PDB file of C-alpha atoms in Angstrom:
ATOM      1  CA  ASP A   1     -88.990  17.897-167.268  1.00 63.00           C
ATOM      2  CA  VAL A   2     -89.817  14.219-167.791  1.00 69.00           C
ATOM      3  CA  ASP A   3     -88.068  14.323-171.166  1.00 69.00           C
ATOM      4  CA  ALA A   4     -85.010  15.958-169.584  1.00 65.00           C
ATOM      5  CA  ALA A   5     -84.899  13.296-166.855  1.00 67.00           C
ATOM      6  CA  ARG A   6     -85.065  10.531-169.470  1.00 72.00           C
ATOM      7  CA  ALA A   7     -82.289  12.156-171.504  1.00 67.00           C
ATOM      8  CA  ARG A   8     -80.172  12.447-168.350  1.00 68.00           C
ATOM      9  CA  ARG A   9     -80.636   8.754-167.548  1.00 70.00           C
ATOM     10  CA  SER A  10     -79.871   7.764-171.140  1.00 73.00           C
ATOM     11  CA  ALA A  11     -76.663   9.807-171.197  1.00 68.00           C
ATOM     12  CA  ALA A  12     -75.444   8.210-167.965  1.00 70.00           C
ATOM     13  CA  ALA A  13     -76.517   4.668-168.888  1.00 73.00           C
ATOM     14  CA  GLY A  14     -73.319   3.874-170.816  1.00 74.00           C
ATOM     15  CA  PRO A  15     -70.827   4.948-168.123  1.00 73.00           C
ATOM     16  CA  ALA A  16     -72.974   3.302-165.430  1.00 74.00           C
ATOM     17  CA  ALA A  17     -73.029  -0.033-167.276  1.00 78.00           C
ATOM     18  CA  THR A  18     -69.267   0.144-167.806  1.00 76.00           C
ATOM     19  CA  ALA A  19     -68.728   0.874-164.119  1.00 76.00           C
ATOM     20  CA  ARG A  20     -70.863  -2.078-163.011  1.00 77.00           C
ATOM     21  CA  LEU A  21     -68.995  -4.385-165.391  1.00 78.00           C
ATOM     22  CA  LEU A  22     -65.570  -3.238-164.222  1.00 77.00           C
ATOM     23  CA  GLN A  23     -66.514  -3.810-160.595  1.00 79.00           C
ATOM     24  CA  TRP A  24     -66.386  -7.546-161.295  1.00 80.00           C
ATOM     25  CA  LEU A  25     -62.963  -7.416-162.958  1.00 78.00           C
ATOM     26  CA  PRO A  26     -61.058  -8.571-159.833  1.00 79.00           C
ATOM     27  CA  LEU A  27     -63.396 -11.542-159.438  1.00 77.00           C
ATOM     28  CA  GLY A  28     -62.664 -12.363-163.057  1.00 78.00           C
ATOM     29  CA  GLY A  29     -59.004 -12.404-162.055  1.00 77.00           C
ATOM     30  CA  VAL A  30     -59.793 -15.055-159.439  1.00 77.00           C
ATOM     31  CA  GLY A  31     -61.469 -17.185-162.093  1.00 77.00           C
ATOM     32  CA  LEU A  32     -58.549 -16.669-164.477  1.00 73.00           C
ATOM     33  CA  ALA A  33     -56.055 -17.725-161.824  1.00 72.00           C
ATOM     34  CA  TRP A  34     -58.139 -20.819-161.079  1.00 76.00           C
ATOM     35  CA  LEU A  35     -58.229 -21.765-164.769  1.00 73.00           C
ATOM     36  CA  LEU A  36     -54.441 -21.425-164.910  1.00 70.00           C
ATOM     37  CA  GLY A  37     -54.081 -23.891-162.049  1.00 70.00           C
ATOM     38  CA  SER A  38     -53.872 -21.612-159.009  1.00 70.00           C
ATOM     39  CA  SER A  39     -56.413 -22.543-156.353  1.00 70.00           C
ATOM     40  CA  PRO A  40     -57.639 -19.571-154.284  1.00 69.00           C
ATOM     41  CA  TRP A  41     -57.634 -21.739-151.144  1.00 71.00           C
ATOM     42  CA  GLU A  42     -54.003 -22.703-151.642  1.00 70.00           C
ATOM     43  CA  THR A  43     -53.113 -19.060-152.139  1.00 69.00           C
ATOM     44  CA  VAL A  44     -54.645 -17.846-148.872  1.00 73.00           C
ATOM     45  CA  SER A  45     -53.169 -20.797-146.955  1.00 76.00           C
ATOM     46  CA  THR A  46     -49.781 -19.093-146.884  1.00 80.00           C
ATOM     47  CA  PRO A  47     -49.157 -15.910-144.852  1.00 84.00           C
ATOM     48  CA  PHE A  48     -48.013 -13.962-147.905  1.00 83.00           C
ATOM     49  CA  GLY A  49     -50.991 -15.144-149.928  1.00 80.00           C
ATOM     50  CA  ALA A  50     -53.388 -14.185-147.149  1.00 85.00           C
ATOM     51  CA  VAL A  51     -51.920 -10.674-147.008  1.00 88.00           C
ATOM     52  CA  VAL A  52     -52.162 -10.314-150.784  1.00 85.00           C
ATOM     53  CA  ALA A  53     -55.786 -11.496-150.743  1.00 85.00           C
ATOM     54  CA  ALA A  54     -56.652  -9.059-147.938  1.00 89.00           C
ATOM     55  CA  VAL A  55     -55.005  -6.171-149.786  1.00 90.00           C
ATOM     56  CA  GLY A  56     -56.926  -7.126-152.915  1.00 87.00           C
ATOM     57  CA  LEU A  57     -60.168  -7.170-150.927  1.00 88.00           C
ATOM     58  CA  LEU A  58     -59.474  -3.667-149.592  1.00 92.00           C
ATOM     59  CA  PHE A  59     -58.743  -2.390-153.104  1.00 91.00           C
ATOM     60  CA  TRP A  60     -61.923  -4.020-154.435  1.00 88.00           C
ATOM     61  CA  LEU A  61     -64.154  -2.590-151.701  1.00 90.00           C
ATOM     62  CA  ALA A  62     -62.597   0.856-152.144  1.00 90.00           C
ATOM     63  CA  GLY A  63     -63.143   0.704-155.911  1.00 87.00           C
ATOM     64  CA  ARG A  64     -66.783  -0.342-155.527  1.00 87.00           C
ATOM     65  CA  SER A  65     -67.483   2.404-152.978  1.00 89.00           C
ATOM     66  CA  TRP A  66     -65.732   5.035-155.097  1.00 87.00           C
ATOM     67  CA  THR A  67     -67.613   3.982-158.233  1.00 85.00           C
ATOM     68  CA  ARG A  68     -70.987   4.007-156.466  1.00 84.00           C
ATOM     69  CA  LEU A  69     -70.252   7.465-155.089  1.00 85.00           C
ATOM     70  CA  LEU A  70     -69.504   8.782-158.583  1.00 82.00           C
ATOM     71  CA  LEU A  71     -72.656   7.215-160.022  1.00 78.00           C
ATOM     72  CA  ARG A  72     -74.796   8.563-157.186  1.00 78.00           C
ATOM     73  CA  SER A  73     -73.441  12.090-157.606  1.00 74.00           C
ATOM     74  CA  ALA A  74     -74.122  11.996-161.354  1.00 68.00           C
ATOM     75  CA  ALA A  75     -77.714  10.709-161.010  1.00 65.00           C
ATOM     76  CA  ARG A  76     -79.168  13.905-159.570  1.00 61.00           C
ATOM     77  CA  GLU A  77     -82.916  14.107-159.181  1.00 59.00           C
ATOM     78  CA  PRO A  78     -84.820  16.921-160.926  1.00 58.00           C
ATOM     79  CA  ALA A  79     -85.722  19.820-158.683  1.00 60.00           C
ATOM     80  CA  ALA A  80     -89.357  20.405-157.768  1.00 62.00           C
ATOM     81  CA  LEU A  81     -89.132  23.992-159.020  1.00 73.00           C
ATOM     82  CA  THR A  82     -86.822  25.050-161.833  1.00 78.00           C
ATOM     83  CA  ALA A  83     -86.109  28.325-163.610  1.00 79.00           C
ATOM     84  CA  PRO A  84     -87.839  27.176-166.854  1.00 82.00           C
ATOM     85  CA  VAL A  85     -91.013  26.460-164.858  1.00 81.00           C
ATOM     86  CA  VAL A  86     -90.886  29.938-163.315  1.00 82.00           C
ATOM     87  CA  LEU A  87     -90.342  31.554-166.720  1.00 83.00           C
ATOM     88  CA  ASP A  88     -93.153  29.545-168.328  1.00 84.00           C
ATOM     89  CA  VAL A  89     -95.640  30.546-165.615  1.00 84.00           C
ATOM     90  CA  LEU A  90     -94.521  34.179-165.902  1.00 83.00           C
ATOM     91  CA  ALA A  91     -95.002  33.991-169.667  1.00 83.00           C
ATOM     92  CA  ALA A  92     -98.563  32.741-169.165  1.00 84.00           C
ATOM     93  CA  LEU A  93     -99.311  35.512-166.668  1.00 83.00           C
ATOM     94  CA  LEU A  94     -97.860  38.222-168.894  1.00 80.00           C
ATOM     95  CA  GLY A  95     -99.827  36.814-171.810  1.00 80.00           C
ATOM     96  CA  ALA A  96    -102.958  37.245-169.683  1.00 81.00           C
ATOM     97  CA  GLY A  97    -102.160  40.931-169.263  1.00 79.00           C
ATOM     98  CA  ARG A  98    -100.352  40.992-165.913  1.00 80.00           C
ATOM     99  CA  SER A  99     -97.370  43.272-165.379  1.00 79.00           C
ATOM    100  CA  LEU A 100     -94.045  41.794-164.322  1.00 80.00           C
ATOM    101  CA  PRO A 101     -94.300  42.878-160.637  1.00 82.00           C
ATOM    102  CA  ALA A 102     -97.902  41.642-160.465  1.00 84.00           C
ATOM    103  CA  ALA A 103     -96.909  38.354-162.097  1.00 83.00           C
ATOM    104  CA  LEU A 104     -94.122  37.890-159.551  1.00 84.00           C
ATOM    105  CA  ASP A 105     -96.627  38.508-156.770  1.00 85.00           C
ATOM    106  CA  ASP A 106     -98.916  35.859-158.289  1.00 86.00           C
ATOM    107  CA  LEU A 107     -96.017  33.412-158.307  1.00 83.00           C
ATOM    108  CA  ALA A 108     -95.300  34.164-154.652  1.00 82.00           C
ATOM    109  CA  ARG A 109     -98.868  33.216-153.730  1.00 83.00           C
ATOM    110  CA  THR A 110     -99.067  30.034-155.788  1.00 82.00           C
ATOM    111  CA  LEU A 111     -95.690  28.330-156.282  1.00 78.00           C
ATOM    112  CA  PRO A 112     -94.078  26.434-153.373  1.00 76.00           C
ATOM    113  CA  GLY A 113     -91.001  28.126-151.978  1.00 72.00           C
ATOM    114  CA  ALA A 114     -91.661  31.388-153.820  1.00 75.00           C
ATOM    115  CA  ARG A 115     -93.025  33.432-150.932  1.00 78.00           C
ATOM    116  CA  GLY A 116     -90.003  35.731-151.015  1.00 77.00           C
ATOM    117  CA  LEU A 117     -91.114  37.028-154.416  1.00 82.00           C
ATOM    118  CA  ARG A 118     -93.746  39.146-152.685  1.00 81.00           C
ATOM    119  CA  VAL A 119     -90.967  41.359-151.335  1.00 81.00           C
ATOM    120  CA  THR A 120     -89.342  41.469-154.770  1.00 83.00           C
ATOM    121  CA  SER A 121     -92.623  42.467-156.377  1.00 83.00           C
ATOM    122  CA  ALA A 122     -93.255  45.194-153.806  1.00 84.00           C
ATOM    123  CA  LEU A 123     -89.751  46.652-154.196  1.00 83.00           C
ATOM    124  CA  LEU A 124     -90.108  46.737-157.981  1.00 82.00           C
ATOM    125  CA  LEU A 125     -93.425  48.554-157.631  1.00 80.00           C
ATOM    126  CA  TRP A 126     -91.733  51.097-155.357  1.00 84.00           C
ATOM    127  CA  GLY A 127     -89.094  51.761-158.018  1.00 77.00           C
ATOM    128  CA  ARG A 128     -86.148  50.072-156.311  1.00 79.00           C
ATOM    129  CA  GLY A 129     -83.243  48.692-158.301  1.00 79.00           C
ATOM    130  CA  TRP A 130     -83.293  45.186-159.748  1.00 77.00           C
ATOM    131  CA  ASP A 131     -80.445  43.860-157.574  1.00 76.00           C
ATOM    132  CA  GLU A 132     -81.968  45.337-154.421  1.00 80.00           C
ATOM    133  CA  ALA A 133     -85.370  43.848-155.220  1.00 79.00           C
ATOM    134  CA  TRP A 134     -83.939  40.343-155.640  1.00 79.00           C
ATOM    135  CA  ALA A 135     -81.483  40.510-152.735  1.00 79.00           C
ATOM    136  CA  GLY A 136     -83.868  39.000-150.179  1.00 70.00           C
ATOM    137  CA  ILE A 137     -85.115  36.075-152.278  1.00 72.00           C
ATOM    138  CA  GLY A 138     -82.228  33.807-151.290  1.00 62.00           C
ATOM    139  CA  GLU A 139     -79.295  32.240-153.093  1.00 63.00           C
ATOM    140  CA  GLU A 140     -81.029  29.217-154.569  1.00 67.00           C
ATOM    141  CA  THR A 141     -80.080  28.391-158.140  1.00 72.00           C
ATOM    142  CA  VAL A 142     -83.635  28.629-159.448  1.00 77.00           C
ATOM    143  CA  TRP A 143     -84.076  32.239-158.307  1.00 77.00           C
ATOM    144  CA  ALA A 144     -80.580  33.318-159.324  1.00 79.00           C
ATOM    145  CA  GLU A 145     -81.120  31.941-162.834  1.00 78.00           C
ATOM    146  CA  ALA A 146     -84.619  33.394-163.099  1.00 80.00           C
ATOM    147  CA  ALA A 147     -83.409  36.837-161.991  1.00 81.00           C
ATOM    148  CA  ALA A 148     -80.505  36.728-164.458  1.00 79.00           C
ATOM    149  CA  ARG A 149     -82.814  35.886-167.374  1.00 77.00           C
ATOM    150  CA  LEU A 150     -85.418  38.472-166.363  1.00 79.00           C
ATOM    151  CA  ARG A 151     -82.919  41.300-165.873  1.00 78.00           C
ATOM    152  CA  PRO A 152     -82.434  42.299-169.554  1.00 72.00           C
ATOM    153  CA  LEU A 153     -86.172  42.029-170.180  1.00 71.00           C
ATOM    154  CA  HIS A 154     -86.919  44.282-167.220  1.00 69.00           C
ATOM    155  CA  ARG A 155     -84.335  46.861-168.295  1.00 68.00           C
ATOM    156  CA  SER A 156     -85.594  46.997-171.876  1.00 64.00           C
ATOM    157  CA  GLY A 157     -89.248  47.026-170.871  1.00 58.00           C
ATOM    158  CA  MET A 158     -89.949  44.156-173.285  1.00 58.00           C
ATOM    159  CA  ALA A 159     -90.824  41.407-170.826  1.00 56.00           C
ATOM    160  CA  GLY A 160     -93.334  39.804-173.170  1.00 67.00           C
ATOM    161  CA  ALA A 161     -94.782  36.311-172.992  1.00 71.00           C
ATOM    162  CA  ARG A 162     -93.046  35.125-176.139  1.00 75.00           C
ATOM    163  CA  THR A 163     -89.638  36.315-174.953  1.00 77.00           C
ATOM    164  CA  LEU A 164     -90.036  34.546-171.623  1.00 78.00           C
ATOM    165  CA  ALA A 165     -91.162  31.339-173.313  1.00 79.00           C
ATOM    166  CA  GLU A 166     -88.045  31.451-175.493  1.00 79.00           C
ATOM    167  CA  SER A 167     -85.927  32.054-172.383  1.00 78.00           C
ATOM    168  CA  ALA A 168     -87.515  29.013-170.719  1.00 80.00           C
ATOM    169  CA  ALA A 169     -86.743  26.859-173.772  1.00 82.00           C
ATOM    170  CA  ALA A 170     -83.156  28.131-173.789  1.00 82.00           C
ATOM    171  CA  ALA A 171     -82.803  27.324-170.076  1.00 80.00           C
ATOM    172  CA  ARG A 172     -84.069  23.787-170.663  1.00 81.00           C
ATOM    173  CA  GLN A 173     -81.660  23.314-173.561  1.00 82.00           C
ATOM    174  CA  GLN A 174     -78.804  24.578-171.422  1.00 80.00           C
ATOM    175  CA  GLY A 175     -79.728  22.138-168.649  1.00 76.00           C
ATOM    176  CA  ARG A 176     -79.880  19.257-171.131  1.00 78.00           C
ATOM    177  CA  ARG A 177     -76.416  20.090-172.454  1.00 80.00           C
ATOM    178  CA  ALA A 178     -75.105  20.321-168.899  1.00 76.00           C
ATOM    179  CA  ASP A 179     -76.457  16.818-168.222  1.00 74.00           C
ATOM    180  CA  GLU A 180     -74.753  15.489-171.355  1.00 74.00           C
ATOM    181  CA  ARG A 181     -71.486  17.113-170.316  1.00 78.00           C
ATOM    182  CA  ALA A 182     -71.827  15.597-166.831  1.00 75.00           C
ATOM    183  CA  ALA A 183     -72.269  12.127-168.369  1.00 73.00           C
ATOM    184  CA  GLU A 184     -69.114  12.590-170.442  1.00 75.00           C
ATOM    185  CA  GLU A 185     -67.199  13.732-167.372  1.00 79.00           C
ATOM    186  CA  LEU A 186     -68.492  10.704-165.476  1.00 78.00           C
ATOM    187  CA  ALA A 187     -66.944   8.384-168.070  1.00 75.00           C
ATOM    188  CA  VAL A 188     -63.581  10.091-167.499  1.00 79.00           C
ATOM    189  CA  ARG A 189     -63.848  10.079-163.703  1.00 82.00           C
ATOM    190  CA  LEU A 190     -64.584   6.345-163.669  1.00 81.00           C
ATOM    191  CA  VAL A 191     -61.058   5.747-164.962  1.00 82.00           C
ATOM    192  CA  MET A 192     -59.651   6.765-161.560  1.00 86.00           C
ATOM    193  CA  PRO A 193     -61.241   3.996-159.438  1.00 86.00           C
ATOM    194  CA  LEU A 194     -60.428   1.556-162.234  1.00 82.00           C
ATOM    195  CA  GLY A 195     -56.738   2.430-162.335  1.00 84.00           C
ATOM    196  CA  LEU A 196     -56.183   3.057-158.630  1.00 87.00           C
ATOM    197  CA  CYS A 197     -58.372   0.361-157.048  1.00 87.00           C
ATOM    198  CA  LEU A 198     -59.881  -2.259-159.366  1.00 84.00           C
ATOM    199  CA  LEU A 199     -56.751  -3.007-161.398  1.00 85.00           C
ATOM    200  CA  PRO A 200     -54.591  -3.441-158.254  1.00 88.00           C
ATOM    201  CA  ALA A 201     -57.288  -5.770-156.905  1.00 86.00           C
ATOM    202  CA  PHE A 202     -57.134  -7.726-160.176  1.00 84.00           C
ATOM    203  CA  VAL A 203     -53.352  -8.022-159.792  1.00 84.00           C
ATOM    204  CA  CYS A 204     -53.689  -9.194-156.189  1.00 83.00           C
ATOM    205  CA  TRP A 205     -56.349 -11.798-156.977  1.00 82.00           C
ATOM    206  CA  GLY A 206     -55.412 -12.855-160.487  1.00 80.00           C
ATOM    207  CA  VAL A 207     -51.757 -12.206-161.306  1.00 81.00           C
ATOM    208  CA  ILE A 208     -49.908 -12.718-158.051  1.00 82.00           C
ATOM    209  CA  PRO A 209     -51.537 -16.128-157.270  1.00 79.00           C
ATOM    210  CA  VAL A 210     -50.496 -17.387-160.726  1.00 78.00           C
ATOM    211  CA  VAL A 211     -46.931 -16.169-160.168  1.00 78.00           C
ATOM    212  CA  MET A 212     -46.903 -17.813-156.724  1.00 76.00           C
ATOM    213  CA  ALA A 213     -48.130 -21.081-158.240  1.00 71.00           C
ATOM    214  CA  LEU A 214     -45.486 -20.978-160.951  1.00 72.00           C
ATOM    215  CA  LEU A 215     -42.741 -20.240-158.462  1.00 71.00           C
ATOM    216  CA  GLY A 216     -43.969 -23.051-156.239  1.00 63.00           C
ATOM    217  CA  ALA A 217     -44.028 -25.456-159.168  1.00 54.00           C
ATOM    218  CA  GLY A 218     -40.549 -24.373-160.219  1.00 49.00           C
ATOM    219  CA  ALA A 219     -39.217 -24.853-156.724  1.00 48.00           C
TER     220      ALA A 219
END
């Protein structure tokens, strides 16, 4: 889990650094306008310049808030209990000679948030169907994924420790690939606040003041 968290942070590091750099693009426009001879104070001294500066400020604040929201949604924290953890513990219990219903009952008495597995274990011992046994456990992702990966093993009667360990490794690999895909999607989503907010702010603070200064000099 620690390795997965580090890989997730590494995958998102590039887009996050790009986002933080682009947040300062409008301020770079102010510096560029100043180097070209347009003083920010002279710009805001006119009514039109003050409106343009205020609009640029709104665009900049909106772009920063939008970018931070995207970065915060991508930097999800690892869950306290995941499907690979459940499968690994089940593999250890089955390797110690426990049956699948008994192993589920052991999980219910030891893992946090797994108390509902006692009902699942009892229903399986009574011969109820797989879907009926898992219906009362809740709709959390960890239990839905664990039930989906245990279903074929339960039907085939081959719920061995090695098979569950391989399922846990496959679940971890799938989660790692999902994190990588989320980082790639983040890089694409960051284009939207750049194009819709930060670039207009750059125009308001960097381009329009220069044009105003040139027009004033020409007049």
